[in-house]
């Protein structure tokens, strides 16, 4: 069986059925972090809910995302949506923050919230269905990786 690609993993994440809450549909999201362990030269982590597709996507990303170049994931996601970048562009986004909204193929948007820094970087991937009102209307700001307990 051929190895799964980022675009395959991303497509599964995007088109999976949305979980419902008692009040409104739940926004699906994961947050991938670089620089999670100050004692390690390179370290990564991924936060997700209990939804299986979020857990699977995080686990896949941990093993298939550059631990050295965080901006490669954002550009890879955008490539899966038809964007192209010149050679060497992976080095151009070393201090970028903001939000990119990409139209999906199954009635949803994929939202990339970026917070790239020299020491700690994060990207949140969220999926929202068209025409749905989410509570809160916008996801909360990206927060630092949760502190790990002292050993």
mmCIF file of C-alpha atoms in Angstrom:
data_model
loop_
_atom_site.group_PDB
_atom_site.id
_atom_site.type_symbol
_atom_site.label_atom_id
_atom_site.label_comp_id
_atom_site.label_asym_id
_atom_site.label_seq_id
_atom_site.Cartn_x
_atom_site.Cartn_y
_atom_site.Cartn_z
ATOM 1 C CA UNK A 1 0.000 0.000 0.000
ATOM 2 C CA UNK A 2 1.327 3.435 -0.922
ATOM 3 C CA UNK A 3 2.335 5.700 1.951
ATOM 4 C CA UNK A 4 -0.215 8.338 2.870
ATOM 5 C CA UNK A 5 0.687 11.879 1.817
ATOM 6 C CA UNK A 6 -0.005 15.168 3.574
ATOM 7 C CA UNK A 7 -2.796 15.869 1.073
ATOM 8 C CA UNK A 8 -4.405 12.476 1.822
ATOM 9 C CA UNK A 9 -4.209 13.022 5.595
ATOM 10 C CA UNK A 10 -5.515 16.566 5.230
ATOM 11 C CA UNK A 11 -8.416 15.454 3.022
ATOM 12 C CA UNK A 12 -9.489 12.853 5.623
ATOM 13 C CA UNK A 13 -9.327 15.560 8.312
ATOM 14 C CA UNK A 14 -11.388 17.978 6.206
ATOM 15 C CA UNK A 15 -14.213 15.681 5.082
ATOM 16 C CA UNK A 16 -14.813 13.673 8.277
ATOM 17 C CA UNK A 17 -18.274 14.216 9.777
ATOM 18 C CA UNK A 18 -18.457 17.074 12.263
ATOM 19 C CA UNK A 19 -19.166 16.326 15.917
ATOM 20 C CA UNK A 20 -22.278 17.960 17.330
ATOM 21 C CA UNK A 21 -22.726 19.560 20.733
ATOM 22 C CA UNK A 22 -26.019 20.249 22.490
ATOM 23 C CA UNK A 23 -25.966 23.832 21.201
ATOM 24 C CA UNK A 24 -24.123 23.958 17.869
ATOM 25 C CA UNK A 25 -21.756 22.005 15.629
ATOM 26 C CA UNK A 26 -18.200 21.724 16.897
ATOM 27 C CA UNK A 27 -15.364 23.339 14.963
ATOM 28 C CA UNK A 28 -12.823 20.598 14.243
ATOM 29 C CA UNK A 29 -9.245 21.638 14.970
ATOM 30 C CA UNK A 30 -5.794 20.486 15.902
ATOM 31 C CA UNK A 31 -2.814 22.581 16.955
ATOM 32 C CA UNK A 32 0.694 21.519 15.998
ATOM 33 C CA UNK A 33 3.623 22.978 17.962
ATOM 34 C CA UNK A 34 7.365 23.170 17.466
ATOM 35 C CA UNK A 35 9.774 23.837 20.358
ATOM 36 C CA UNK A 36 7.689 22.059 22.989
ATOM 37 C CA UNK A 37 10.632 20.827 25.056
ATOM 38 C CA UNK A 38 13.247 23.435 26.002
ATOM 39 C CA UNK A 39 15.745 20.667 26.793
ATOM 40 C CA UNK A 40 15.610 19.306 23.219
ATOM 41 C CA UNK A 41 17.114 20.936 20.142
ATOM 42 C CA UNK A 42 14.046 19.996 18.063
ATOM 43 C CA UNK A 43 10.723 18.923 19.556
ATOM 44 C CA UNK A 44 7.097 18.886 18.421
ATOM 45 C CA UNK A 45 3.685 18.267 19.885
ATOM 46 C CA UNK A 46 0.090 18.201 18.719
ATOM 47 C CA UNK A 47 -3.088 18.969 20.667
ATOM 48 C CA UNK A 48 -6.433 17.497 19.664
ATOM 49 C CA UNK A 49 -9.813 16.603 21.109
ATOM 50 C CA UNK A 50 -11.126 13.070 21.584
ATOM 51 C CA UNK A 51 -12.388 12.925 17.981
ATOM 52 C CA UNK A 52 -10.693 10.025 16.186
ATOM 53 C CA UNK A 53 -9.908 12.039 13.037
ATOM 54 C CA UNK A 54 -8.163 14.732 15.090
ATOM 55 C CA UNK A 55 -6.077 12.152 16.943
ATOM 56 C CA UNK A 56 -5.180 10.326 13.703
ATOM 57 C CA UNK A 57 -4.190 13.567 11.993
ATOM 58 C CA UNK A 58 -1.996 14.623 14.927
ATOM 59 C CA UNK A 59 -0.301 11.221 15.056
ATOM 60 C CA UNK A 60 0.352 11.315 11.308
ATOM 61 C CA UNK A 61 1.752 14.861 11.474
ATOM 62 C CA UNK A 62 4.118 13.998 14.347
ATOM 63 C CA UNK A 63 5.808 11.425 12.103
ATOM 64 C CA UNK A 64 5.610 13.286 8.777
ATOM 65 C CA UNK A 65 6.275 16.965 9.550
ATOM 66 C CA UNK A 66 9.649 18.675 9.601
ATOM 67 C CA UNK A 67 10.796 19.313 13.157
ATOM 68 C CA UNK A 68 13.253 21.894 11.836
ATOM 69 C CA UNK A 69 11.180 23.984 9.394
ATOM 70 C CA UNK A 70 7.701 24.782 10.829
ATOM 71 C CA UNK A 71 6.655 26.847 7.834
ATOM 72 C CA UNK A 72 6.894 23.752 5.639
ATOM 73 C CA UNK A 73 3.619 22.428 7.070
ATOM 74 C CA UNK A 74 1.672 25.606 6.267
ATOM 75 C CA UNK A 75 3.074 25.737 2.753
ATOM 76 C CA UNK A 76 2.402 22.008 2.306
ATOM 77 C CA UNK A 77 -1.235 22.478 3.321
ATOM 78 C CA UNK A 78 -1.547 25.342 0.861
ATOM 79 C CA UNK A 79 0.043 23.210 -1.897
ATOM 80 C CA UNK A 80 -2.684 20.621 -1.285
ATOM 81 C CA UNK A 81 -5.161 23.418 -2.087
ATOM 82 C CA UNK A 82 -3.463 24.366 -5.354
ATOM 83 C CA UNK A 83 -1.016 27.069 -4.233
ATOM 84 C CA UNK A 84 2.554 27.036 -5.502
ATOM 85 C CA UNK A 85 5.722 28.482 -4.012
ATOM 86 C CA UNK A 86 9.110 29.236 -5.537
ATOM 87 C CA UNK A 87 12.131 27.148 -4.625
ATOM 88 C CA UNK A 88 13.445 28.156 -1.213
ATOM 89 C CA UNK A 89 10.149 29.684 -0.023
ATOM 90 C CA UNK A 90 10.244 27.419 3.035
ATOM 91 C CA UNK A 91 12.800 29.847 4.503
ATOM 92 C CA UNK A 92 10.694 32.974 3.886
ATOM 93 C CA UNK A 93 8.043 32.501 6.572
ATOM 94 C CA UNK A 94 10.306 32.477 9.612
ATOM 95 C CA UNK A 95 8.276 35.070 11.588
ATOM 96 C CA UNK A 96 4.771 35.006 10.106
ATOM 97 C CA UNK A 97 1.566 35.190 12.099
ATOM 98 C CA UNK A 98 -2.009 35.429 10.887
ATOM 99 C CA UNK A 99 -4.906 33.469 9.453
ATOM 100 C CA UNK A 100 -5.352 31.914 6.021
ATOM 101 C CA UNK A 101 -8.797 30.623 4.973
ATOM 102 C CA UNK A 102 -8.847 28.016 2.189
ATOM 103 C CA UNK A 103 -12.033 26.810 0.481
ATOM 104 C CA UNK A 104 -12.511 23.059 0.852
ATOM 105 C CA UNK A 105 -13.960 20.538 -1.551
ATOM 106 C CA UNK A 106 -16.868 19.291 0.565
ATOM 107 C CA UNK A 107 -18.703 22.411 1.743
ATOM 108 C CA UNK A 108 -16.183 23.561 4.307
ATOM 109 C CA UNK A 109 -13.282 25.960 4.831
ATOM 110 C CA UNK A 110 -9.871 24.959 6.122
ATOM 111 C CA UNK A 111 -8.466 27.673 8.365
ATOM 112 C CA UNK A 112 -4.762 27.950 9.108
ATOM 113 C CA UNK A 113 -3.882 30.054 12.138
ATOM 114 C CA UNK A 114 -0.138 30.687 12.072
ATOM 115 C CA UNK A 115 2.203 31.799 14.830
ATOM 116 C CA UNK A 116 5.784 31.316 13.655
ATOM 117 C CA UNK A 117 8.562 32.472 15.944
ATOM 118 C CA UNK A 118 12.253 31.724 16.152
ATOM 119 C CA UNK A 119 11.921 29.611 19.319
ATOM 120 C CA UNK A 120 8.345 28.370 19.496
ATOM 121 C CA UNK A 121 5.955 28.074 16.597
ATOM 122 C CA UNK A 122 2.419 26.787 16.183
ATOM 123 C CA UNK A 123 -0.151 26.199 13.478
ATOM 124 C CA UNK A 124 -3.800 25.414 14.100
ATOM 125 C CA UNK A 125 -5.766 23.641 11.385
ATOM 126 C CA UNK A 126 -9.525 24.108 11.740
ATOM 127 C CA UNK A 127 -12.425 22.953 9.595
ATOM 128 C CA UNK A 128 -15.689 24.891 9.455
ATOM 129 C CA UNK A 129 -18.760 23.987 7.416
ATOM 130 C CA UNK A 130 -20.243 26.689 5.176
ATOM 131 C CA UNK A 131 -23.249 28.510 6.579
ATOM 132 C CA UNK A 132 -22.882 27.197 10.147
ATOM 133 C CA UNK A 133 -22.781 29.541 13.143
ATOM 134 C CA UNK A 134 -20.116 28.436 15.621
ATOM 135 C CA UNK A 135 -19.885 29.438 19.260
ATOM 136 C CA UNK A 136 -17.628 31.221 19.784
ATOM 137 C CA UNK A 137 -17.722 32.756 16.312
ATOM 138 C CA UNK A 138 -13.913 32.768 16.103
ATOM 139 C CA UNK A 139 -11.518 30.269 17.653
ATOM 140 C CA UNK A 140 -9.542 31.617 20.590
ATOM 141 C CA UNK A 141 -6.060 32.978 19.926
ATOM 142 C CA UNK A 142 -3.233 30.483 19.622
ATOM 143 C CA UNK A 143 -1.714 29.848 23.013
ATOM 144 C CA UNK A 144 1.746 28.572 23.918
ATOM 145 C CA UNK A 145 2.339 24.854 24.315
ATOM 146 C CA UNK A 146 1.026 23.792 27.736
ATOM 147 C CA UNK A 147 3.760 23.721 30.363
ATOM 148 C CA UNK A 148 4.968 20.246 31.168
ATOM 149 C CA UNK A 149 5.210 19.201 34.808
ATOM 150 C CA UNK A 150 8.668 19.213 36.356
ATOM 151 C CA UNK A 151 10.378 15.819 36.431
#
